[in-house]
């Protein structure tokens, strides 16, 4: 049976964080109702119903900000139209400010088995700077609630390149302190993203006026290195540039994206990749309601080769030599490969080529040299 992964976009938030330009909006209940009705129809009319679902990811926006009945409706629609792999990983993104113990218990009953909290930092000043709705204590409480509700597979997002501004003078490391607390709470997976200053956000405007509101690149790289050191010491596997997990807790859904598995995205701005075709829903509510796609593109063999190398080398999974050969590229013949192997940058293990994690930070330049 052919497999598929499912992404469901929930484009609603209770307020906007200062840095975020994701397709997420503060909306009235009427629009939410209309949206979830359309989402249900989109799922029920999806033509790939003969596929077995390996993972589902409710992302956003903030899926935990909407009534749990909406999530239930979507889970029911997926259940009706698809066959589930019995081990399917089902994740929901939650903001610590919009979770509740009751909601988490209900998610568990619905079959959701992984919670991903947007924490960003466990420093109240930093959280305020980012315009987050929750405090440090609320984020800690949310993780404890999730554990009490029976979740074992809990992830947290942290942000690199923001918390250190004032800490530089005190010599403390906010990011490492936050990570340490999260690990001690039993979080099994951490995503640590470099803060991106996105045009059109309040943070972008503030940054234009005063560049010193965030630390410089050199500092961000050094704190990233510290985080990698700290987490690997604690037994976390650095399985992708921004992702760390205890053994067996790697996010299967994201690994699927990096392996170029087929996936279907439902909802506003959601992207899909099925049978070599990539397409995306519109980011505009009206166009989405009218079924107008934002893009539709057949991926050529050359693009597939490039993507397999780019995505594969950014994670521990690596790239399969045979897969590339099937697509017509014999990477073994590329002289740069043997050079990188000799230099200890690339590891060759049977069929797999992997990038030494010490070089994740400079992966782009290495990847370019390995392309056909
Ligand atoms: C959809 S949000 C997570 C769930 C929920 N909306 C929340 O924020 O708690 C996904 C993650 O993307 C990251 N993110 C969003 N905008 C970012 C930016 N400009 N730079 C770096 N990371 C960003 C944040 O770490 C955030 O937790
Ligand atoms: S970071 Fe999360 S909560 Fe904040 S605006 Fe973006 S999607 Fe919403």
mmCIF file of C-alpha atoms and ligand atoms in Angstrom:
data_model
loop_
_atom_site.group_PDB
_atom_site.id
_atom_site.type_symbol
_atom_site.label_atom_id
_atom_site.label_comp_id
_atom_site.label_asym_id
_atom_site.label_seq_id
_atom_site.Cartn_x
_atom_site.Cartn_y
_atom_site.Cartn_z
ATOM 1 C CA UNK A 1 0.000 0.000 0.000
ATOM 2 C CA UNK A 2 1.324 3.467 -0.905
ATOM 3 C CA UNK A 3 2.085 5.746 2.038
ATOM 4 C CA UNK A 4 1.369 9.378 2.752
ATOM 5 C CA UNK A 5 1.952 11.987 5.431
ATOM 6 C CA UNK A 6 -0.625 14.632 6.280
ATOM 7 C CA UNK A 7 -0.113 18.251 7.314
ATOM 8 C CA UNK A 8 -3.110 20.270 8.558
ATOM 9 C CA UNK A 9 -2.696 24.032 8.791
ATOM 10 C CA UNK A 10 -4.571 25.912 11.509
ATOM 11 C CA UNK A 11 -4.034 29.593 10.644
ATOM 12 C CA UNK A 12 -5.314 31.115 13.877
ATOM 13 C CA UNK A 13 -3.526 32.710 16.828
ATOM 14 C CA UNK A 14 -4.699 34.661 19.843
ATOM 15 C CA UNK A 15 -2.204 37.439 19.091
ATOM 16 C CA UNK A 16 0.803 37.900 16.833
ATOM 17 C CA UNK A 17 4.327 37.517 18.148
ATOM 18 C CA UNK A 18 6.692 40.340 17.189
ATOM 19 C CA UNK A 19 8.830 38.209 14.836
ATOM 20 C CA UNK A 20 6.273 35.976 13.124
ATOM 21 C CA UNK A 21 5.217 36.203 9.477
ATOM 22 C CA UNK A 22 3.621 32.748 9.280
ATOM 23 C CA UNK A 23 0.161 32.399 7.711
ATOM 24 C CA UNK A 24 -1.533 32.983 11.059
ATOM 25 C CA UNK A 25 -4.176 35.523 11.976
ATOM 26 C CA UNK A 26 -6.272 36.712 14.888
ATOM 27 C CA UNK A 27 -9.818 35.955 13.677
ATOM 28 C CA UNK A 28 -13.463 35.854 14.719
ATOM 29 C CA UNK A 29 -15.226 32.570 15.490
ATOM 30 C CA UNK A 30 -17.376 32.816 12.309
ATOM 31 C CA UNK A 31 -14.317 32.606 10.092
ATOM 32 C CA UNK A 32 -12.945 29.692 12.130
ATOM 33 C CA UNK A 33 -16.193 27.784 11.650
ATOM 34 C CA UNK A 34 -16.208 28.453 7.912
ATOM 35 C CA UNK A 35 -12.543 27.462 7.699
ATOM 36 C CA UNK A 36 -12.953 24.120 9.455
ATOM 37 C CA UNK A 37 -16.021 23.307 7.306
ATOM 38 C CA UNK A 38 -13.920 23.905 4.189
ATOM 39 C CA UNK A 39 -10.999 21.938 5.646
ATOM 40 C CA UNK A 40 -13.290 18.974 6.340
ATOM 41 C CA UNK A 41 -14.559 19.034 2.744
ATOM 42 C CA UNK A 42 -11.013 19.294 1.417
ATOM 43 C CA UNK A 43 -10.001 16.185 3.374
ATOM 44 C CA UNK A 44 -13.103 14.183 2.492
ATOM 45 C CA UNK A 45 -12.680 14.901 -1.218
ATOM 46 C CA UNK A 46 -8.942 14.178 -1.292
ATOM 47 C CA UNK A 47 -8.194 11.660 -4.056
ATOM 48 C CA UNK A 48 -5.332 9.897 -2.234
ATOM 49 C CA UNK A 49 -7.606 7.866 0.051
ATOM 50 C CA UNK A 50 -5.978 4.560 -0.913
ATOM 51 C CA UNK A 51 -2.804 5.596 0.957
ATOM 52 C CA UNK A 52 -1.760 4.584 4.425
ATOM 53 C CA UNK A 53 -1.144 7.555 6.742
ATOM 54 C CA UNK A 54 2.254 7.423 8.439
ATOM 55 C CA UNK A 55 2.044 10.729 10.299
ATOM 56 C CA UNK A 56 -0.218 13.717 10.830
ATOM 57 C CA UNK A 57 0.989 17.162 11.862
ATOM 58 C CA UNK A 58 -1.373 19.902 13.051
ATOM 59 C CA UNK A 59 0.675 23.063 12.596
ATOM 60 C CA UNK A 60 0.069 26.731 12.456
ATOM 61 C CA UNK A 61 -0.636 29.262 13.571
ATOM 62 C CA UNK A 62 -1.716 27.779 16.834
ATOM 63 C CA UNK A 63 -3.849 24.631 16.632
ATOM 64 C CA UNK A 64 -4.307 24.687 20.421
ATOM 65 C CA UNK A 65 -5.987 28.116 20.183
ATOM 66 C CA UNK A 66 -9.158 26.700 18.607
ATOM 67 C CA UNK A 67 -11.977 24.718 20.242
ATOM 68 C CA UNK A 68 -11.058 21.065 20.513
ATOM 69 C CA UNK A 69 -14.247 20.130 18.623
ATOM 70 C CA UNK A 70 -12.643 21.552 15.445
ATOM 71 C CA UNK A 71 -9.620 19.290 15.870
ATOM 72 C CA UNK A 72 -11.988 16.368 16.505
ATOM 73 C CA UNK A 73 -13.893 17.133 13.303
ATOM 74 C CA UNK A 74 -10.646 17.065 11.314
ATOM 75 C CA UNK A 75 -9.405 13.850 12.953
ATOM 76 C CA UNK A 76 -12.767 12.235 12.118
ATOM 77 C CA UNK A 77 -12.531 13.373 8.503
ATOM 78 C CA UNK A 78 -8.999 11.970 8.170
ATOM 79 C CA UNK A 79 -10.160 8.717 9.770
ATOM 80 C CA UNK A 80 -13.043 8.483 7.348
ATOM 81 C CA UNK A 81 -10.985 9.041 4.213
ATOM 82 C CA UNK A 82 -7.669 7.345 4.987
ATOM 83 C CA UNK A 83 -6.243 4.186 6.493
ATOM 84 C CA UNK A 84 -3.895 4.759 9.445
ATOM 85 C CA UNK A 85 -0.618 3.015 10.066
ATOM 86 C CA UNK A 86 -1.074 1.695 13.627
ATOM 87 C CA UNK A 87 2.156 3.421 14.658
ATOM 88 C CA UNK A 88 1.319 6.740 13.021
ATOM 89 C CA UNK A 89 2.885 9.721 14.772
ATOM 90 C CA UNK A 90 0.229 12.417 15.322
ATOM 91 C CA UNK A 91 1.532 15.809 16.470
ATOM 92 C CA UNK A 92 -0.236 18.983 17.472
ATOM 93 C CA UNK A 93 1.500 22.344 17.937
ATOM 94 C CA UNK A 94 0.458 24.108 21.102
ATOM 95 C CA UNK A 95 1.121 27.529 22.527
ATOM 96 C CA UNK A 96 1.604 27.289 26.316
ATOM 97 C CA UNK A 97 -0.858 30.174 26.677
ATOM 98 C CA UNK A 98 -3.695 28.367 24.946
ATOM 99 C CA UNK A 99 -3.401 24.819 26.225
ATOM 100 C CA UNK A 100 -5.414 23.457 29.116
ATOM 101 C CA UNK A 101 -5.263 20.127 30.894
ATOM 102 C CA UNK A 102 -8.776 19.314 29.601
ATOM 103 C CA UNK A 103 -7.790 20.077 26.015
ATOM 104 C CA UNK A 104 -4.663 17.946 26.297
ATOM 105 C CA UNK A 105 -6.670 15.015 27.681
ATOM 106 C CA UNK A 106 -9.074 15.321 24.771
ATOM 107 C CA UNK A 107 -6.183 15.367 22.273
ATOM 108 C CA UNK A 108 -4.978 12.129 23.816
ATOM 109 C CA UNK A 109 -8.440 10.565 23.400
ATOM 110 C CA UNK A 110 -8.432 11.622 19.753
ATOM 111 C CA UNK A 111 -5.271 9.592 19.181
ATOM 112 C CA UNK A 112 -2.820 12.495 19.124
ATOM 113 C CA UNK A 113 0.443 11.144 20.555
ATOM 114 C CA UNK A 114 2.931 13.999 20.273
ATOM 115 C CA UNK A 115 2.782 17.571 21.567
ATOM 116 C CA UNK A 116 5.033 20.352 20.309
ATOM 117 C CA UNK A 117 5.107 23.475 22.481
ATOM 118 C CA UNK A 118 6.293 26.844 21.242
ATOM 119 C CA UNK A 119 8.349 27.852 24.264
ATOM 120 C CA UNK A 120 11.093 30.042 22.675
ATOM 121 C CA UNK A 121 12.679 30.923 26.020
ATOM 122 C CA UNK A 122 12.267 30.466 29.735
ATOM 123 C CA UNK A 123 13.195 34.069 30.463
ATOM 124 C CA UNK A 124 10.205 36.342 31.089
ATOM 125 C CA UNK A 125 11.965 39.418 29.696
ATOM 126 C CA UNK A 126 12.756 37.626 26.455
ATOM 127 C CA UNK A 127 9.200 36.325 26.202
ATOM 128 C CA UNK A 128 7.925 39.879 26.572
ATOM 129 C CA UNK A 129 10.345 41.137 23.925
ATOM 130 C CA UNK A 130 8.964 38.492 21.551
ATOM 131 C CA UNK A 131 5.387 39.459 22.447
ATOM 132 C CA UNK A 132 4.630 35.924 23.605
ATOM 133 C CA UNK A 133 1.408 35.476 25.561
ATOM 134 C CA UNK A 134 2.886 33.188 28.207
ATOM 135 C CA UNK A 135 5.374 33.438 31.034
ATOM 136 C CA UNK A 136 8.167 31.065 31.950
ATOM 137 C CA UNK A 137 5.981 29.489 34.679
ATOM 138 C CA UNK A 138 3.089 28.969 32.250
ATOM 139 C CA UNK A 139 5.381 27.226 29.778
ATOM 140 C CA UNK A 140 6.651 24.936 32.549
ATOM 141 C CA UNK A 141 3.055 24.321 33.695
ATOM 142 C CA UNK A 142 2.001 23.421 30.149
ATOM 143 C CA UNK A 143 4.699 20.759 29.869
ATOM 144 C CA UNK A 144 3.706 19.337 33.259
ATOM 145 C CA UNK A 145 0.052 19.283 32.162
ATOM 146 C CA UNK A 146 0.954 17.397 29.004
ATOM 147 C CA UNK A 147 2.791 14.788 31.047
ATOM 148 C CA UNK A 148 -0.153 14.492 33.439
ATOM 149 C CA UNK A 149 -2.490 14.051 30.478
ATOM 150 C CA UNK A 150 -0.403 11.024 29.477
ATOM 151 C CA UNK A 151 1.884 12.437 26.789
ATOM 152 C CA UNK A 152 5.371 11.052 26.727
ATOM 153 C CA UNK A 153 6.499 12.400 23.379
ATOM 154 C CA UNK A 154 6.821 16.131 24.081
ATOM 155 C CA UNK A 155 8.803 18.609 22.028
ATOM 156 C CA UNK A 156 9.629 22.261 22.650
ATOM 157 C CA UNK A 157 10.738 25.042 20.302
ATOM 158 C CA UNK A 158 13.499 27.372 21.427
ATOM 159 C CA UNK A 159 14.759 30.468 19.709
ATOM 160 C CA UNK A 160 18.421 31.261 19.173
ATOM 161 C CA UNK A 161 19.647 34.814 18.777
ATOM 162 C CA UNK A 162 17.291 36.721 20.951
ATOM 163 C CA UNK A 163 17.650 35.904 24.584
ATOM 164 C CA UNK A 164 21.295 36.804 24.892
ATOM 165 C CA UNK A 165 21.071 40.566 24.323
ATOM 166 C CA UNK A 166 21.064 41.608 27.943
ATOM 167 C CA UNK A 167 22.660 38.425 29.168
ATOM 168 C CA UNK A 168 25.844 39.287 27.329
ATOM 169 C CA UNK A 169 26.639 41.672 30.126
ATOM 170 C CA UNK A 170 25.746 39.313 32.957
ATOM 171 C CA UNK A 171 27.630 36.325 31.540
ATOM 172 C CA UNK A 172 24.653 34.005 31.893
ATOM 173 C CA UNK A 173 23.370 31.893 29.061
ATOM 174 C CA UNK A 174 19.631 32.124 28.793
ATOM 175 C CA UNK A 175 19.318 29.646 25.991
ATOM 176 C CA UNK A 176 21.304 26.960 27.775
ATOM 177 C CA UNK A 177 19.409 27.597 31.030
ATOM 178 C CA UNK A 178 16.116 27.231 29.155
ATOM 179 C CA UNK A 179 17.282 24.033 27.467
ATOM 180 C CA UNK A 180 18.494 22.633 30.790
ATOM 181 C CA UNK A 181 15.119 23.257 32.437
ATOM 182 C CA UNK A 182 13.233 21.724 29.507
ATOM 183 C CA UNK A 183 15.415 18.620 29.576
ATOM 184 C CA UNK A 184 14.916 18.280 33.333
ATOM 185 C CA UNK A 185 11.142 18.468 32.778
ATOM 186 C CA UNK A 186 11.392 15.408 30.532
ATOM 187 C CA UNK A 187 11.089 17.018 27.108
ATOM 188 C CA UNK A 188 12.264 14.419 24.580
ATOM 189 C CA UNK A 189 12.725 16.622 21.538
ATOM 190 C CA UNK A 190 13.961 20.188 21.029
ATOM 191 C CA UNK A 191 13.858 22.391 17.953
ATOM 192 C CA UNK A 192 16.127 25.422 18.114
ATOM 193 C CA UNK A 193 15.592 27.966 15.370
ATOM 194 C CA UNK A 194 17.790 30.977 14.636
ATOM 195 C CA UNK A 195 15.616 34.072 14.900
ATOM 196 C CA UNK A 196 14.779 35.286 11.400
ATOM 197 C CA UNK A 197 14.005 38.980 11.116
ATOM 198 C CA UNK A 198 11.100 38.936 8.669
ATOM 199 C CA UNK A 199 10.115 42.024 6.707
ATOM 200 C CA UNK A 200 6.761 43.479 7.722
ATOM 201 C CA UNK A 201 6.923 42.270 11.329
ATOM 202 C CA UNK A 202 7.160 44.656 14.318
ATOM 203 C CA UNK A 203 10.563 43.163 15.110
ATOM 204 C CA UNK A 204 11.796 44.046 11.611
ATOM 205 C CA UNK A 205 10.757 47.671 12.098
ATOM 206 C CA UNK A 206 12.428 47.836 15.504
ATOM 207 C CA UNK A 207 15.582 46.233 14.086
ATOM 208 C CA UNK A 208 15.768 48.822 11.283
ATOM 209 C CA UNK A 209 15.935 51.522 13.965
ATOM 210 C CA UNK A 210 18.384 49.742 16.259
ATOM 211 C CA UNK A 211 20.423 46.752 15.070
ATOM 212 C CA UNK A 212 21.705 46.098 18.579
ATOM 213 C CA UNK A 213 18.338 44.742 19.793
ATOM 214 C CA UNK A 214 19.530 41.287 18.779
ATOM 215 C CA UNK A 215 22.999 39.757 19.078
ATOM 216 C CA UNK A 216 25.262 39.529 16.022
ATOM 217 C CA UNK A 217 25.750 36.428 13.837
ATOM 218 C CA UNK A 218 29.051 35.478 15.431
ATOM 219 C CA UNK A 219 27.430 35.373 18.850
ATOM 220 C CA UNK A 220 24.481 33.337 17.541
ATOM 221 C CA UNK A 221 26.824 30.745 16.048
ATOM 222 C CA UNK A 222 28.740 30.455 19.319
ATOM 223 C CA UNK A 223 25.555 29.992 21.367
ATOM 224 C CA UNK A 224 24.301 27.426 18.839
ATOM 225 C CA UNK A 225 27.563 25.508 19.272
ATOM 226 C CA UNK A 226 27.125 25.641 23.043
ATOM 227 C CA UNK A 227 23.597 24.314 22.726
ATOM 228 C CA UNK A 228 24.765 21.459 20.499
ATOM 229 C CA UNK A 229 27.452 20.592 23.082
ATOM 230 C CA UNK A 230 25.022 20.776 25.995
ATOM 231 C CA UNK A 231 22.324 18.643 24.370
ATOM 232 C CA UNK A 232 24.668 15.996 22.995
ATOM 233 C CA UNK A 233 26.164 15.655 26.474
ATOM 234 C CA UNK A 234 22.638 14.984 27.746
ATOM 235 C CA UNK A 235 22.177 12.147 25.247
ATOM 236 C CA UNK A 236 20.279 14.078 22.589
ATOM 237 C CA UNK A 237 20.962 13.204 18.968
ATOM 238 C CA UNK A 238 21.592 16.199 16.747
ATOM 239 C CA UNK A 239 19.599 14.681 13.906
ATOM 240 C CA UNK A 240 19.042 17.803 11.828
ATOM 241 C CA UNK A 241 20.545 21.300 11.823
ATOM 242 C CA UNK A 242 17.852 22.695 14.145
ATOM 243 C CA UNK A 243 16.548 19.502 15.728
ATOM 244 C CA UNK A 244 17.622 17.371 18.680
ATOM 245 C CA UNK A 245 15.984 14.260 20.075
ATOM 246 C CA UNK A 246 16.579 11.511 22.583
ATOM 247 C CA UNK A 247 16.956 8.160 20.762
ATOM 248 C CA UNK A 248 13.634 7.065 19.150
ATOM 249 C CA UNK A 249 12.062 10.506 19.573
ATOM 250 C CA UNK A 250 13.096 12.031 16.236
ATOM 251 C CA UNK A 251 10.082 13.666 14.609
ATOM 252 C CA UNK A 252 8.958 11.124 12.014
ATOM 253 C CA UNK A 253 6.864 13.674 10.168
ATOM 254 C CA UNK A 254 9.776 16.036 9.604
ATOM 255 C CA UNK A 255 12.100 13.155 8.717
ATOM 256 C CA UNK A 256 9.529 12.344 6.024
ATOM 257 C CA UNK A 257 9.876 15.840 4.525
ATOM 258 C CA UNK A 258 13.638 15.517 4.476
ATOM 259 C CA UNK A 259 13.453 12.097 2.797
ATOM 260 C CA UNK A 260 11.080 13.530 0.160
ATOM 261 C CA UNK A 261 8.256 11.184 1.209
ATOM 262 C CA UNK A 262 4.853 11.975 -0.284
ATOM 263 C CA UNK A 263 2.777 14.346 1.831
ATOM 264 C CA UNK A 264 -0.477 16.184 1.457
ATOM 265 C CA UNK A 265 -1.133 19.529 3.104
ATOM 266 C CA UNK A 266 -4.667 20.622 3.943
ATOM 267 C CA UNK A 267 -5.647 24.188 4.727
ATOM 268 C CA UNK A 268 -4.530 27.737 4.059
ATOM 269 C CA UNK A 269 -1.079 27.968 2.421
ATOM 270 C CA UNK A 270 -0.461 24.240 2.941
ATOM 271 C CA UNK A 271 2.049 22.587 0.593
ATOM 272 C CA UNK A 272 1.862 19.081 -0.861
ATOM 273 C CA UNK A 273 4.270 16.771 -2.637
ATOM 274 C CA UNK A 274 2.678 13.717 -4.210
ATOM 275 C CA UNK A 275 4.027 11.479 -7.006
ATOM 276 C CA UNK A 276 6.639 14.044 -8.043
ATOM 277 C CA UNK A 277 4.140 16.962 -8.182
ATOM 278 C CA UNK A 278 4.448 19.877 -5.780
ATOM 279 C CA UNK A 279 1.473 22.149 -5.209
ATOM 280 C CA UNK A 280 0.372 24.703 -2.634
ATOM 281 C CA UNK A 281 -2.923 26.139 -1.463
ATOM 282 C CA UNK A 282 -3.346 29.892 -1.462
ATOM 283 C CA UNK A 283 -2.380 32.016 1.536
ATOM 284 C CA UNK A 284 -5.457 34.159 0.928
ATOM 285 C CA UNK A 285 -8.657 33.006 2.677
ATOM 286 C CA UNK A 286 -10.980 33.821 -0.265
ATOM 287 C CA UNK A 287 -8.789 32.032 -2.808
ATOM 288 C CA UNK A 288 -8.453 29.080 -0.471
ATOM 289 C CA UNK A 289 -12.231 28.890 -0.009
ATOM 290 C CA UNK A 290 -12.577 28.941 -3.805
ATOM 291 C CA UNK A 291 -10.019 26.151 -4.247
ATOM 292 C CA UNK A 292 -7.509 28.341 -6.127
ATOM 293 C CA UNK A 293 -3.975 26.918 -5.906
ATOM 294 C CA UNK A 294 -0.996 29.215 -5.346
ATOM 295 C CA UNK A 295 1.356 26.949 -7.294
ATOM 296 C CA UNK A 296 1.527 23.629 -9.141
ATOM 297 C CA UNK A 297 4.774 22.222 -10.453
ATOM 298 C CA UNK A 298 6.095 18.906 -11.723
ATOM 299 C CA UNK A 299 9.451 18.269 -10.092
ATOM 300 C CA UNK A 300 12.103 17.240 -12.632
ATOM 301 C CA UNK A 301 14.685 14.518 -11.988
ATOM 302 C CA UNK A 302 17.372 17.235 -11.673
ATOM 303 C CA UNK A 303 15.320 18.994 -8.972
ATOM 304 C CA UNK A 304 14.744 15.698 -7.170
ATOM 305 C CA UNK A 305 18.485 14.991 -7.137
ATOM 306 C CA UNK A 306 19.224 18.464 -5.784
ATOM 307 C CA UNK A 307 16.552 18.262 -3.117
ATOM 308 C CA UNK A 308 17.531 14.774 -2.011
ATOM 309 C CA UNK A 309 21.112 15.969 -1.493
ATOM 310 C CA UNK A 310 20.157 19.251 0.168
ATOM 311 C CA UNK A 311 17.559 17.800 2.513
ATOM 312 C CA UNK A 312 19.398 14.543 3.190
ATOM 313 C CA UNK A 313 22.705 16.131 4.159
ATOM 314 C CA UNK A 314 21.037 18.469 6.623
ATOM 315 C CA UNK A 315 19.937 15.523 8.725
ATOM 316 C CA UNK A 316 21.495 12.473 10.281
ATOM 317 C CA UNK A 317 19.529 10.262 7.885
ATOM 318 C CA UNK A 318 21.858 11.275 5.031
ATOM 319 C CA UNK A 319 21.455 10.474 1.345
ATOM 320 C CA UNK A 320 21.202 7.075 -0.293
ATOM 321 C CA UNK A 321 23.700 6.563 -3.128
ATOM 322 C CA UNK A 322 21.345 4.054 -4.765
ATOM 323 C CA UNK A 323 18.440 6.535 -4.664
ATOM 324 C CA UNK A 324 20.571 9.093 -6.488
ATOM 325 C CA UNK A 325 21.711 6.471 -9.002
ATOM 326 C CA UNK A 326 18.073 5.593 -9.717
ATOM 327 C CA UNK A 327 17.580 9.246 -10.595
ATOM 328 C CA UNK A 328 20.591 9.124 -12.942
ATOM 329 C CA UNK A 329 23.310 10.687 -10.743
ATOM 330 C CA UNK A 330 26.329 8.612 -9.706
ATOM 331 C CA UNK A 331 27.609 10.790 -6.854
ATOM 332 C CA UNK A 332 30.564 8.431 -6.298
ATOM 333 C CA UNK A 333 32.086 9.815 -9.522
ATOM 334 C CA UNK A 334 32.091 13.362 -8.077
ATOM 335 C CA UNK A 335 35.752 14.060 -7.030
ATOM 336 C CA UNK A 336 34.564 16.455 -4.293
ATOM 337 C CA UNK A 337 32.973 13.506 -2.485
ATOM 338 C CA UNK A 338 36.281 11.674 -1.937
ATOM 339 C CA UNK A 339 37.935 14.965 -0.978
ATOM 340 C CA UNK A 340 35.271 15.619 1.703
ATOM 341 C CA UNK A 341 35.523 12.025 2.940
ATOM 342 C CA UNK A 342 39.304 12.381 3.334
ATOM 343 C CA UNK A 343 38.823 15.655 5.218
ATOM 344 C CA UNK A 344 36.329 14.022 7.598
ATOM 345 C CA UNK A 345 33.535 16.342 6.472
ATOM 346 C CA UNK A 346 31.464 13.603 4.852
ATOM 347 C CA UNK A 347 30.994 10.063 6.164
ATOM 348 C CA UNK A 348 30.470 7.171 3.776
ATOM 349 C CA UNK A 349 28.714 4.212 5.341
ATOM 350 C CA UNK A 350 27.524 1.498 2.937
ATOM 351 C CA UNK A 351 24.846 3.102 0.813
ATOM 352 C CA UNK A 352 24.608 6.226 2.974
ATOM 353 C CA UNK A 353 26.377 9.570 2.686
ATOM 354 C CA UNK A 354 26.082 11.762 5.776
ATOM 355 C CA UNK A 355 27.447 15.125 6.752
ATOM 356 C CA UNK A 356 29.533 15.225 9.928
ATOM 357 C CA UNK A 357 27.282 17.241 12.332
ATOM 358 C CA UNK A 358 30.262 19.537 13.153
ATOM 359 C CA UNK A 359 29.786 20.959 9.653
ATOM 360 C CA UNK A 360 25.998 21.494 9.771
ATOM 361 C CA UNK A 361 26.649 25.218 10.182
ATOM 362 C CA UNK A 362 28.464 25.423 6.816
ATOM 363 C CA UNK A 363 26.379 22.778 5.052
ATOM 364 C CA UNK A 364 25.353 25.053 2.175
ATOM 365 C CA UNK A 365 28.808 25.393 0.658
ATOM 366 C CA UNK A 366 29.500 21.647 1.001
ATOM 367 C CA UNK A 367 26.174 20.694 -0.567
ATOM 368 C CA UNK A 368 26.796 22.947 -3.578
ATOM 369 C CA UNK A 369 30.034 21.063 -4.315
ATOM 370 C CA UNK A 370 28.228 17.718 -4.279
ATOM 371 C CA UNK A 371 25.528 18.618 -6.764
ATOM 372 C CA UNK A 372 25.787 17.171 -10.309
HETATM 373 C C1 LIG B 1 3.712 27.597 14.460
HETATM 374 S S1 LIG B 1 4.844 28.070 15.670
HETATM 375 C C2 LIG B 1 4.580 26.993 17.065
HETATM 376 C C3 LIG B 1 3.224 26.919 17.705
HETATM 377 C C4 LIG B 1 2.627 28.192 18.269
HETATM 378 N N1 LIG B 1 2.157 28.994 17.217
HETATM 379 C C5 LIG B 1 3.593 28.945 19.127
HETATM 380 O O1 LIG B 1 4.259 29.836 18.623
HETATM 381 O O2 LIG B 1 3.676 28.618 20.317
HETATM 382 C C6 LIG B 1 6.290 27.331 15.043
HETATM 383 C C7 LIG B 1 7.625 27.838 15.512
HETATM 384 O O3 LIG B 1 8.242 28.584 14.492
HETATM 385 C C8 LIG B 1 9.252 29.369 15.057
HETATM 386 N N2 LIG B 1 9.282 30.678 14.362
HETATM 387 C C9 LIG B 1 8.260 31.408 13.908
HETATM 388 N N3 LIG B 1 8.700 32.559 13.343
HETATM 389 C C10 LIG B 1 10.052 32.548 13.464
HETATM 390 C C11 LIG B 1 11.102 33.452 13.101
HETATM 391 N N4 LIG B 1 10.847 34.623 12.509
HETATM 392 N N5 LIG B 1 12.380 33.084 13.372
HETATM 393 C C12 LIG B 1 12.653 31.901 13.946
HETATM 394 N N6 LIG B 1 11.715 31.037 14.336
HETATM 395 C C13 LIG B 1 10.431 31.334 14.095
HETATM 396 C C14 LIG B 1 8.963 29.503 16.535
HETATM 397 O O4 LIG B 1 9.974 28.886 17.258
HETATM 398 C C15 LIG B 1 7.652 28.758 16.684
HETATM 399 O O5 LIG B 1 7.616 28.040 17.884
HETATM 400 S S1 LIG B 2 4.985 32.224 16.647
HETATM 401 FE FE1 LIG B 2 3.200 30.929 16.901
HETATM 402 S S2 LIG B 2 1.838 32.042 18.349
HETATM 403 FE FE2 LIG B 2 3.325 33.493 17.592
HETATM 404 S S3 LIG B 2 2.236 34.476 15.899
HETATM 405 FE FE3 LIG B 2 3.545 32.854 15.026
HETATM 406 S S4 LIG B 2 2.235 31.109 14.873
HETATM 407 FE FE4 LIG B 2 1.194 32.574 16.264
#
